[in-house]
mmCIF file of C-alpha atoms and ligand atoms in Angstrom:
data_model
loop_
_atom_site.group_PDB
_atom_site.id
_atom_site.type_symbol
_atom_site.label_atom_id
_atom_site.label_comp_id
_atom_site.label_asym_id
_atom_site.label_seq_id
_atom_site.Cartn_x
_atom_site.Cartn_y
_atom_site.Cartn_z
ATOM 1 C CA UNK A 1 58.715 -55.655 72.078
ATOM 2 C CA UNK A 2 58.928 -53.464 75.187
ATOM 3 C CA UNK A 3 58.648 -50.246 73.205
ATOM 4 C CA UNK A 4 57.040 -48.204 75.952
ATOM 5 C CA UNK A 5 58.889 -49.427 78.956
ATOM 6 C CA UNK A 6 61.552 -47.269 80.525
ATOM 7 C CA UNK A 7 65.055 -48.665 80.354
ATOM 8 C CA UNK A 8 67.286 -49.823 83.185
ATOM 9 C CA UNK A 9 70.999 -50.498 82.777
ATOM 10 C CA UNK A 10 73.483 -51.672 85.364
ATOM 11 C CA UNK A 11 76.765 -53.520 85.554
ATOM 12 C CA UNK A 12 78.758 -55.339 88.140
ATOM 13 C CA UNK A 13 82.433 -56.236 88.068
ATOM 14 C CA UNK A 14 83.543 -59.866 88.130
ATOM 15 C CA UNK A 15 86.205 -59.481 90.752
ATOM 16 C CA UNK A 16 85.548 -62.289 93.169
ATOM 17 C CA UNK A 17 82.688 -63.090 95.442
ATOM 18 C CA UNK A 18 79.806 -60.660 95.590
ATOM 19 C CA UNK A 19 79.247 -59.227 99.036
ATOM 20 C CA UNK A 20 76.358 -57.744 100.974
ATOM 21 C CA UNK A 21 77.143 -54.265 99.620
ATOM 22 C CA UNK A 22 76.735 -55.543 96.059
ATOM 23 C CA UNK A 23 73.549 -57.319 97.033
ATOM 24 C CA UNK A 24 71.867 -54.423 98.810
ATOM 25 C CA UNK A 25 73.325 -51.703 96.621
ATOM 26 C CA UNK A 26 72.438 -53.384 93.346
ATOM 27 C CA UNK A 27 71.431 -57.037 92.937
ATOM 28 C CA UNK A 28 68.370 -56.942 95.138
ATOM 29 C CA UNK A 29 66.951 -54.023 93.165
ATOM 30 C CA UNK A 30 67.730 -55.720 89.847
ATOM 31 C CA UNK A 31 65.405 -58.559 90.775
ATOM 32 C CA UNK A 32 62.475 -56.204 91.411
ATOM 33 C CA UNK A 33 63.183 -54.008 88.419
ATOM 34 C CA UNK A 34 63.144 -56.799 85.849
ATOM 35 C CA UNK A 35 59.387 -57.065 86.333
ATOM 36 C CA UNK A 36 58.687 -53.430 85.527
ATOM 37 C CA UNK A 37 61.289 -52.166 83.062
ATOM 38 C CA UNK A 38 63.277 -53.112 80.029
ATOM 39 C CA UNK A 39 66.451 -54.193 81.792
ATOM 40 C CA UNK A 40 70.043 -54.698 80.677
ATOM 41 C CA UNK A 41 72.345 -56.227 83.266
ATOM 42 C CA UNK A 42 75.916 -56.982 82.409
ATOM 43 C CA UNK A 43 79.203 -58.180 83.814
ATOM 44 C CA UNK A 44 81.681 -55.312 83.558
ATOM 45 C CA UNK A 45 84.702 -57.453 82.674
ATOM 46 C CA UNK A 46 86.489 -54.612 80.854
ATOM 47 C CA UNK A 47 86.227 -52.442 83.933
ATOM 48 C CA UNK A 48 87.597 -55.250 86.053
ATOM 49 C CA UNK A 49 90.885 -55.512 84.133
ATOM 50 C CA UNK A 50 91.810 -52.000 85.272
ATOM 51 C CA UNK A 51 92.537 -53.683 88.609
ATOM 52 C CA UNK A 52 95.151 -56.355 89.175
ATOM 53 C CA UNK A 53 94.100 -58.937 86.627
ATOM 54 C CA UNK A 54 94.798 -62.661 86.829
ATOM 55 C CA UNK A 55 94.062 -64.221 83.429
ATOM 56 C CA UNK A 56 93.812 -67.699 84.983
ATOM 57 C CA UNK A 57 91.129 -66.607 87.406
ATOM 58 C CA UNK A 58 89.211 -64.171 85.212
ATOM 59 C CA UNK A 59 87.050 -66.646 83.221
ATOM 60 C CA UNK A 60 85.900 -68.291 86.441
ATOM 61 C CA UNK A 61 85.129 -64.940 87.995
ATOM 62 C CA UNK A 62 83.094 -63.868 84.983
ATOM 63 C CA UNK A 63 80.994 -67.025 84.919
ATOM 64 C CA UNK A 64 80.651 -66.933 88.670
ATOM 65 C CA UNK A 65 79.279 -63.398 88.448
ATOM 66 C CA UNK A 66 76.713 -64.462 85.846
ATOM 67 C CA UNK A 67 75.689 -67.421 87.997
ATOM 68 C CA UNK A 68 75.277 -65.043 90.910
ATOM 69 C CA UNK A 69 72.920 -62.838 88.920
ATOM 70 C CA UNK A 70 70.874 -65.905 88.062
ATOM 71 C CA UNK A 71 70.949 -67.297 91.602
ATOM 72 C CA UNK A 72 69.633 -64.099 93.180
ATOM 73 C CA UNK A 73 66.674 -64.314 90.840
ATOM 74 C CA UNK A 74 67.347 -62.627 87.523
ATOM 75 C CA UNK A 75 65.340 -64.299 84.811
ATOM 76 C CA UNK A 76 66.717 -64.164 81.257
ATOM 77 C CA UNK A 77 63.137 -64.189 79.988
ATOM 78 C CA UNK A 78 62.513 -60.898 81.743
ATOM 79 C CA UNK A 79 65.850 -59.134 81.336
ATOM 80 C CA UNK A 80 68.910 -59.122 79.123
ATOM 81 C CA UNK A 81 72.053 -60.514 80.727
ATOM 82 C CA UNK A 82 75.382 -60.216 78.947
ATOM 83 C CA UNK A 83 79.123 -59.746 79.200
ATOM 84 C CA UNK A 84 80.362 -56.220 78.465
ATOM 85 C CA UNK A 85 83.332 -57.312 76.310
ATOM 86 C CA UNK A 86 81.036 -59.352 74.060
ATOM 87 C CA UNK A 87 79.644 -56.077 72.699
ATOM 88 C CA UNK A 88 82.456 -54.096 71.023
ATOM 89 C CA UNK A 89 80.206 -51.012 70.805
ATOM 90 C CA UNK A 90 80.930 -50.338 74.499
ATOM 91 C CA UNK A 91 84.618 -49.626 73.912
ATOM 92 C CA UNK A 92 83.960 -47.908 70.623
ATOM 93 C CA UNK A 93 81.505 -45.452 72.132
ATOM 94 C CA UNK A 94 83.854 -44.973 75.096
ATOM 95 C CA UNK A 95 86.574 -43.845 72.676
ATOM 96 C CA UNK A 96 84.218 -41.366 71.071
ATOM 97 C CA UNK A 97 83.253 -40.059 74.510
ATOM 98 C CA UNK A 98 86.967 -39.727 75.372
ATOM 99 C CA UNK A 99 87.190 -37.034 72.772
ATOM 100 C CA UNK A 100 84.563 -34.865 74.474
ATOM 101 C CA UNK A 101 85.358 -35.564 78.143
ATOM 102 C CA UNK A 102 87.513 -32.950 79.878
ATOM 103 C CA UNK A 103 90.502 -34.358 81.799
ATOM 104 C CA UNK A 104 89.508 -32.250 84.791
ATOM 105 C CA UNK A 105 86.191 -34.102 85.146
ATOM 106 C CA UNK A 106 88.000 -37.433 85.459
ATOM 107 C CA UNK A 107 90.626 -36.055 87.828
ATOM 108 C CA UNK A 108 87.844 -35.244 90.290
ATOM 109 C CA UNK A 109 86.517 -38.808 90.490
ATOM 110 C CA UNK A 110 86.817 -40.113 94.038
ATOM 111 C CA UNK A 111 86.867 -43.751 92.976
ATOM 112 C CA UNK A 112 89.899 -43.048 90.797
ATOM 113 C CA UNK A 113 91.684 -41.349 93.658
ATOM 114 C CA UNK A 114 90.741 -44.139 96.019
ATOM 115 C CA UNK A 115 91.770 -46.950 93.693
ATOM 116 C CA UNK A 116 95.005 -45.343 92.589
ATOM 117 C CA UNK A 117 95.888 -45.054 96.264
ATOM 118 C CA UNK A 118 95.257 -48.781 96.682
ATOM 119 C CA UNK A 119 97.047 -50.025 93.553
ATOM 120 C CA UNK A 120 100.050 -47.696 93.544
ATOM 121 C CA UNK A 121 102.058 -49.892 91.193
ATOM 122 C CA UNK A 122 99.309 -50.144 88.628
ATOM 123 C CA UNK A 123 97.835 -46.700 88.041
ATOM 124 C CA UNK A 124 96.920 -47.328 84.434
ATOM 125 C CA UNK A 125 95.133 -45.143 81.902
ATOM 126 C CA UNK A 126 92.148 -47.509 81.993
ATOM 127 C CA UNK A 127 91.657 -46.816 85.677
ATOM 128 C CA UNK A 128 91.528 -43.106 84.913
ATOM 129 C CA UNK A 129 89.244 -43.554 81.912
ATOM 130 C CA UNK A 130 86.977 -46.018 83.674
ATOM 131 C CA UNK A 131 83.997 -43.641 84.156
ATOM 132 C CA UNK A 132 83.948 -42.850 80.433
ATOM 133 C CA UNK A 133 83.480 -46.528 79.612
ATOM 134 C CA UNK A 134 80.743 -46.584 82.238
ATOM 135 C CA UNK A 135 79.017 -43.671 80.499
ATOM 136 C CA UNK A 136 79.159 -45.601 77.236
ATOM 137 C CA UNK A 137 77.706 -48.707 78.961
ATOM 138 C CA UNK A 138 74.743 -46.663 80.077
ATOM 139 C CA UNK A 139 74.077 -44.382 77.123
ATOM 140 C CA UNK A 140 74.333 -47.135 74.504
ATOM 141 C CA UNK A 141 70.995 -48.427 75.776
ATOM 142 C CA UNK A 142 69.433 -44.997 76.400
ATOM 143 C CA UNK A 143 68.893 -45.836 80.049
ATOM 144 C CA UNK A 144 66.373 -43.892 82.097
ATOM 145 C CA UNK A 145 67.472 -45.282 85.456
ATOM 146 C CA UNK A 146 70.655 -46.890 86.711
ATOM 147 C CA UNK A 147 70.400 -48.928 89.917
ATOM 148 C CA UNK A 148 73.672 -48.635 91.842
ATOM 149 C CA UNK A 149 75.044 -48.182 95.336
ATOM 150 C CA UNK A 150 75.882 -44.698 96.569
ATOM 151 C CA UNK A 151 79.561 -45.113 95.601
ATOM 152 C CA UNK A 152 78.681 -44.974 91.893
ATOM 153 C CA UNK A 153 76.604 -41.783 91.918
ATOM 154 C CA UNK A 154 79.516 -39.561 90.912
ATOM 155 C CA UNK A 155 80.028 -41.716 87.805
ATOM 156 C CA UNK A 156 76.369 -41.300 86.904
ATOM 157 C CA UNK A 157 76.662 -37.526 87.227
ATOM 158 C CA UNK A 158 79.610 -37.658 84.864
ATOM 159 C CA UNK A 159 77.517 -39.728 82.447
ATOM 160 C CA UNK A 160 75.051 -36.835 82.311
ATOM 161 C CA UNK A 161 77.876 -34.351 81.785
ATOM 162 C CA UNK A 162 79.104 -36.413 78.836
ATOM 163 C CA UNK A 163 75.588 -36.752 77.402
ATOM 164 C CA UNK A 164 75.102 -32.986 77.590
ATOM 165 C CA UNK A 165 78.484 -32.288 76.006
ATOM 166 C CA UNK A 166 77.642 -34.667 73.183
ATOM 167 C CA UNK A 167 74.246 -33.059 72.642
ATOM 168 C CA UNK A 168 75.690 -29.555 72.680
ATOM 169 C CA UNK A 169 78.358 -30.403 70.188
ATOM 170 C CA UNK A 170 76.542 -32.763 67.837
ATOM 171 C CA UNK A 171 72.830 -32.133 68.368
ATOM 172 C CA UNK A 172 70.265 -33.449 70.824
ATOM 173 C CA UNK A 173 70.490 -37.237 71.064
ATOM 174 C CA UNK A 174 71.059 -38.641 74.587
ATOM 175 C CA UNK A 175 68.645 -37.990 77.402
ATOM 176 C CA UNK A 176 69.387 -37.533 81.081
ATOM 177 C CA UNK A 177 69.766 -40.588 83.322
ATOM 178 C CA UNK A 178 68.847 -40.915 86.971
ATOM 179 C CA UNK A 179 70.404 -43.091 89.654
ATOM 180 C CA UNK A 180 67.906 -45.564 91.046
ATOM 181 C CA UNK A 181 68.631 -45.882 94.723
ATOM 182 C CA UNK A 182 66.069 -47.210 97.165
ATOM 183 C CA UNK A 183 67.837 -45.759 100.165
ATOM 184 C CA UNK A 184 71.210 -44.021 100.025
ATOM 185 C CA UNK A 185 72.968 -47.232 100.716
ATOM 186 C CA UNK A 186 76.549 -47.605 101.737
ATOM 187 C CA UNK A 187 77.332 -50.861 103.447
ATOM 188 C CA UNK A 188 80.471 -50.353 105.485
ATOM 189 C CA UNK A 189 83.515 -52.563 105.967
ATOM 190 C CA UNK A 190 83.415 -54.907 108.961
ATOM 191 C CA UNK A 191 87.026 -54.189 109.762
ATOM 192 C CA UNK A 192 87.078 -50.444 109.163
ATOM 193 C CA UNK A 193 83.608 -48.922 109.396
ATOM 194 C CA UNK A 194 84.910 -45.639 107.982
ATOM 195 C CA UNK A 195 85.288 -47.322 104.580
ATOM 196 C CA UNK A 196 82.774 -49.056 102.340
ATOM 197 C CA UNK A 197 82.594 -52.842 102.252
ATOM 198 C CA UNK A 198 84.773 -53.695 99.283
ATOM 199 C CA UNK A 199 85.925 -56.737 97.326
ATOM 200 C CA UNK A 200 89.456 -55.404 97.461
ATOM 201 C CA UNK A 201 89.514 -56.090 101.210
ATOM 202 C CA UNK A 202 88.126 -59.605 101.689
ATOM 203 C CA UNK A 203 88.164 -59.482 105.494
ATOM 204 C CA UNK A 204 85.869 -56.453 105.329
ATOM 205 C CA UNK A 205 83.089 -58.300 103.553
ATOM 206 C CA UNK A 206 80.405 -60.871 104.090
ATOM 207 C CA UNK A 207 79.811 -62.632 100.816
ATOM 208 C CA UNK A 208 76.456 -63.822 99.592
ATOM 209 C CA UNK A 209 77.745 -67.371 99.312
ATOM 210 C CA UNK A 210 79.731 -67.540 102.530
ATOM 211 C CA UNK A 211 78.817 -70.595 104.560
ATOM 212 C CA UNK A 212 77.092 -69.855 107.884
ATOM 213 C CA UNK A 213 80.230 -70.705 109.888
ATOM 214 C CA UNK A 214 82.323 -68.251 107.879
ATOM 215 C CA UNK A 215 79.740 -65.502 108.321
ATOM 216 C CA UNK A 216 79.826 -66.089 112.030
ATOM 217 C CA UNK A 217 83.629 -65.948 112.148
ATOM 218 C CA UNK A 218 83.810 -62.768 110.079
ATOM 219 C CA UNK A 219 81.180 -61.040 112.167
ATOM 220 C CA UNK A 220 82.912 -62.068 115.377
ATOM 221 C CA UNK A 221 85.858 -59.961 114.200
ATOM 222 C CA UNK A 222 83.746 -56.956 113.190
ATOM 223 C CA UNK A 223 84.938 -53.750 114.791
ATOM 224 C CA UNK A 224 82.527 -52.184 117.293
ATOM 225 C CA UNK A 225 84.865 -50.141 119.466
ATOM 226 C CA UNK A 226 85.293 -47.033 117.374
ATOM 227 C CA UNK A 227 85.152 -43.499 118.731
ATOM 228 C CA UNK A 228 81.920 -41.608 118.332
ATOM 229 C CA UNK A 229 80.760 -38.195 119.481
ATOM 230 C CA UNK A 230 78.771 -38.266 122.734
ATOM 231 C CA UNK A 231 75.276 -39.605 122.237
ATOM 232 C CA UNK A 232 76.038 -41.076 118.805
ATOM 233 C CA UNK A 233 76.291 -44.725 117.961
ATOM 234 C CA UNK A 234 79.840 -45.746 116.977
ATOM 235 C CA UNK A 235 80.043 -46.359 113.233
ATOM 236 C CA UNK A 236 80.855 -50.076 113.521
ATOM 237 C CA UNK A 237 77.833 -50.643 115.738
ATOM 238 C CA UNK A 238 75.600 -48.602 113.433
ATOM 239 C CA UNK A 239 76.756 -50.765 110.534
ATOM 240 C CA UNK A 240 75.829 -53.923 112.459
ATOM 241 C CA UNK A 241 72.407 -52.498 113.204
ATOM 242 C CA UNK A 242 71.865 -51.625 109.581
ATOM 243 C CA UNK A 243 72.719 -55.220 108.610
ATOM 244 C CA UNK A 244 70.236 -56.474 111.177
ATOM 245 C CA UNK A 245 67.624 -54.074 109.863
ATOM 246 C CA UNK A 246 68.185 -55.292 106.322
ATOM 247 C CA UNK A 247 68.362 -59.017 106.929
ATOM 248 C CA UNK A 248 66.794 -59.679 110.296
ATOM 249 C CA UNK A 249 63.328 -59.758 111.782
ATOM 250 C CA UNK A 250 61.735 -56.736 113.421
ATOM 251 C CA UNK A 251 61.633 -58.603 116.736
ATOM 252 C CA UNK A 252 65.353 -59.227 116.825
ATOM 253 C CA UNK A 253 66.039 -55.661 115.794
ATOM 254 C CA UNK A 254 63.832 -54.236 118.555
ATOM 255 C CA UNK A 255 65.310 -56.538 121.159
ATOM 256 C CA UNK A 256 68.872 -55.397 120.459
ATOM 257 C CA UNK A 257 67.923 -51.724 120.020
ATOM 258 C CA UNK A 258 66.362 -51.796 123.447
ATOM 259 C CA UNK A 259 69.417 -53.461 124.968
ATOM 260 C CA UNK A 260 71.622 -50.875 123.287
ATOM 261 C CA UNK A 261 69.552 -48.009 124.703
ATOM 262 C CA UNK A 262 69.708 -49.539 128.174
ATOM 263 C CA UNK A 263 73.433 -50.185 127.895
ATOM 264 C CA UNK A 264 72.986 -53.920 128.436
ATOM 265 C CA UNK A 265 73.812 -55.069 124.933
ATOM 266 C CA UNK A 266 76.392 -57.827 124.428
ATOM 267 C CA UNK A 267 77.998 -57.371 121.040
ATOM 268 C CA UNK A 268 78.901 -61.053 120.778
ATOM 269 C CA UNK A 269 75.173 -61.881 120.992
ATOM 270 C CA UNK A 270 74.262 -59.196 118.491
ATOM 271 C CA UNK A 271 76.881 -60.540 116.076
ATOM 272 C CA UNK A 272 75.709 -64.127 116.416
ATOM 273 C CA UNK A 273 72.117 -63.099 115.823
ATOM 274 C CA UNK A 274 73.062 -61.160 112.693
ATOM 275 C CA UNK A 275 75.178 -64.068 111.428
ATOM 276 C CA UNK A 276 72.238 -66.405 111.790
ATOM 277 C CA UNK A 277 69.768 -64.062 110.105
ATOM 278 C CA UNK A 278 72.115 -63.430 107.173
ATOM 279 C CA UNK A 279 72.848 -67.139 106.713
ATOM 280 C CA UNK A 280 69.101 -67.885 106.663
ATOM 281 C CA UNK A 281 68.349 -65.031 104.310
ATOM 282 C CA UNK A 282 70.762 -66.400 101.704
ATOM 283 C CA UNK A 283 70.101 -70.133 102.207
ATOM 284 C CA UNK A 284 67.891 -70.477 99.124
ATOM 285 C CA UNK A 285 70.147 -68.322 96.984
ATOM 286 C CA UNK A 286 73.133 -70.483 98.000
ATOM 287 C CA UNK A 287 71.223 -73.571 96.926
ATOM 288 C CA UNK A 288 70.179 -72.026 93.627
ATOM 289 C CA UNK A 289 73.783 -71.064 92.908
ATOM 290 C CA UNK A 290 75.118 -74.573 93.328
ATOM 291 C CA UNK A 291 72.422 -75.909 91.003
ATOM 292 C CA UNK A 292 73.165 -73.275 88.360
ATOM 293 C CA UNK A 293 76.924 -73.874 88.651
ATOM 294 C CA UNK A 294 76.361 -77.470 87.689
ATOM 295 C CA UNK A 295 74.780 -76.439 84.413
ATOM 296 C CA UNK A 296 77.288 -74.334 82.486
ATOM 297 C CA UNK A 297 75.700 -75.038 79.104
ATOM 298 C CA UNK A 298 72.512 -73.148 79.974
ATOM 299 C CA UNK A 299 74.540 -70.222 81.284
ATOM 300 C CA UNK A 300 76.534 -69.954 78.048
ATOM 301 C CA UNK A 301 73.314 -70.021 76.061
ATOM 302 C CA UNK A 302 71.834 -67.221 78.165
ATOM 303 C CA UNK A 303 74.963 -65.161 77.501
ATOM 304 C CA UNK A 304 74.837 -65.810 73.786
ATOM 305 C CA UNK A 305 71.212 -64.733 73.576
ATOM 306 C CA UNK A 306 71.872 -61.750 75.821
ATOM 307 C CA UNK A 307 74.765 -60.573 73.645
ATOM 308 C CA UNK A 308 72.648 -60.884 70.508
ATOM 309 C CA UNK A 309 69.878 -58.775 71.987
ATOM 310 C CA UNK A 310 72.069 -56.134 73.611
ATOM 311 C CA UNK A 311 74.305 -56.076 70.536
ATOM 312 C CA UNK A 312 71.392 -55.077 68.313
ATOM 313 C CA UNK A 313 70.444 -52.111 70.433
ATOM 314 C CA UNK A 314 74.071 -51.087 70.943
ATOM 315 C CA UNK A 315 74.941 -51.139 67.245
ATOM 316 C CA UNK A 316 71.909 -49.027 66.427
ATOM 317 C CA UNK A 317 73.062 -46.373 68.905
ATOM 318 C CA UNK A 318 76.635 -46.506 67.678
ATOM 319 C CA UNK A 319 75.528 -46.081 64.075
ATOM 320 C CA UNK A 320 73.473 -43.016 64.989
ATOM 321 C CA UNK A 321 76.379 -41.567 66.991
ATOM 322 C CA UNK A 322 78.849 -42.070 64.164
ATOM 323 C CA UNK A 323 76.507 -40.393 61.756
ATOM 324 C CA UNK A 324 76.119 -37.429 64.082
ATOM 325 C CA UNK A 325 79.851 -36.941 64.481
ATOM 326 C CA UNK A 326 80.565 -37.264 60.805
ATOM 327 C CA UNK A 327 82.243 -40.657 60.589
ATOM 328 C CA UNK A 328 81.427 -42.430 57.342
HETATM 329 P P1 LIG B 1 81.020 -52.804 91.469
HETATM 330 O O1 LIG B 1 81.261 -54.065 90.732
HETATM 331 O O2 LIG B 1 82.110 -52.261 92.336
HETATM 332 O O3 LIG B 1 79.765 -52.976 92.383
HETATM 333 C C1 LIG B 1 78.529 -53.452 91.875
HETATM 334 C C2 LIG B 1 77.374 -52.723 92.519
HETATM 335 O O4 LIG B 1 77.432 -52.883 93.935
HETATM 336 C C3 LIG B 1 77.364 -51.602 94.568
HETATM 337 N N1 LIG B 1 78.194 -51.627 95.792
HETATM 338 C C4 LIG B 1 77.781 -51.202 96.999
HETATM 339 N N2 LIG B 1 76.599 -50.695 97.417
HETATM 340 C C5 LIG B 1 76.496 -50.380 98.731
HETATM 341 N N3 LIG B 1 77.495 -50.551 99.621
HETATM 342 C C6 LIG B 1 78.700 -51.058 99.257
HETATM 343 N N4 LIG B 1 79.659 -51.259 100.148
HETATM 344 C C7 LIG B 1 78.887 -51.403 97.874
HETATM 345 N N5 LIG B 1 79.913 -51.933 97.167
HETATM 346 C C8 LIG B 1 79.477 -52.057 95.895
HETATM 347 C C9 LIG B 1 77.952 -50.632 93.549
HETATM 348 O O5 LIG B 1 77.493 -49.322 93.755
HETATM 349 C C10 LIG B 1 77.418 -51.204 92.258
HETATM 350 O O6 LIG B 1 76.101 -50.756 92.003
HETATM 351 N N6 LIG B 1 81.555 -49.197 88.059
HETATM 352 C C11 LIG B 1 80.639 -50.212 88.566
HETATM 353 C C12 LIG B 1 80.249 -51.233 87.495
HETATM 354 C C13 LIG B 1 79.693 -50.639 86.261
HETATM 355 C C14 LIG B 1 78.403 -50.029 86.093
HETATM 356 C C15 LIG B 1 78.325 -49.649 84.721
HETATM 357 C C16 LIG B 1 77.339 -49.808 86.962
HETATM 358 C C17 LIG B 1 80.318 -50.571 85.050
HETATM 359 N N7 LIG B 1 79.511 -49.989 84.150
HETATM 360 C C18 LIG B 1 77.189 -49.021 84.216
HETATM 361 C C19 LIG B 1 76.196 -49.173 86.438
HETATM 362 C C20 LIG B 1 76.140 -48.799 85.095
HETATM 363 C C21 LIG B 1 81.317 -50.944 89.702
HETATM 364 O O7 LIG B 1 82.522 -50.968 89.792
HETATM 365 O O8 LIG B 1 80.489 -51.672 90.472
#
């Protein structure tokens, strides 16, 4: 048993290919964290159906997301991997939290505002309630740290608000969580560097499993000519440099920084160099993914074992919560 280890919880939605934002904002950290903490990583399938859901595609997307976790290096011997909807305690605790969460807190959530702007014909209650389910995901396992990208920090703050409200009303039970963020990371869209790289805009992303040619093509279209105040790097260019910093060698980075400072930089060359470095960086992970995809039986077994383990912890928490609030 890992009785003394601190607990890490994080989820990722199965909504298509994972991109560099998902990798740098979350997956990469997961791989390091599994060696030091008691970790629960799950596929947030219930969150994903608040978007436009295609029931034909969903099962593939869910399995694909699990295979991605495995391909980047998560090891089911070191961490617990499961599917959110396999553990009913998530939705049950979310309902209980609904009864102590003020509407006003949810109305402030920027992701809600952003997403309801994007899916105008499908502004459903689930989309609004989404952060409450996220709080349940986290507090069920008594997380200490939650590794996420910067876009999720507001949801983690709300999780602490909900924990405090619960404690105030029903007695001390949940403890405070902290975001685990290596650097405040926000990988920007290739096509609109004012916005984050997002699965909902495929042209804006580079995906972990994109073939080298595709990466090159997408980068070739990346926007560099945006306005910037005098003396500041345009946002699109800054985003390219941050990708190079993350995935490239120091030498390449220095070479292009120098050219930028001297005004001799050719963006087509910078883009090609980044494309090559990214393709190399993910070569092994791409290979691992195709091997794992060929072995569905093992993946299902991992999920079954993961659900059993997470389910135990989750039902213990739910039982304690119900007792505290007077449900018999
Ligand atoms: P999701 O599926 O949108 O994204 C998964 C993870 O990737 C990070 N991320 C980014 N980081 C940097 N730059 C970007 N452009 C970028 N895009 C995505 C996200 O911050 C996230 O860490 N609500 C969550 C899923 C979730 C969850 C949870 C997370 C559900 N329950 C409990 C933590 C704990 C989400 O939609 O992530």
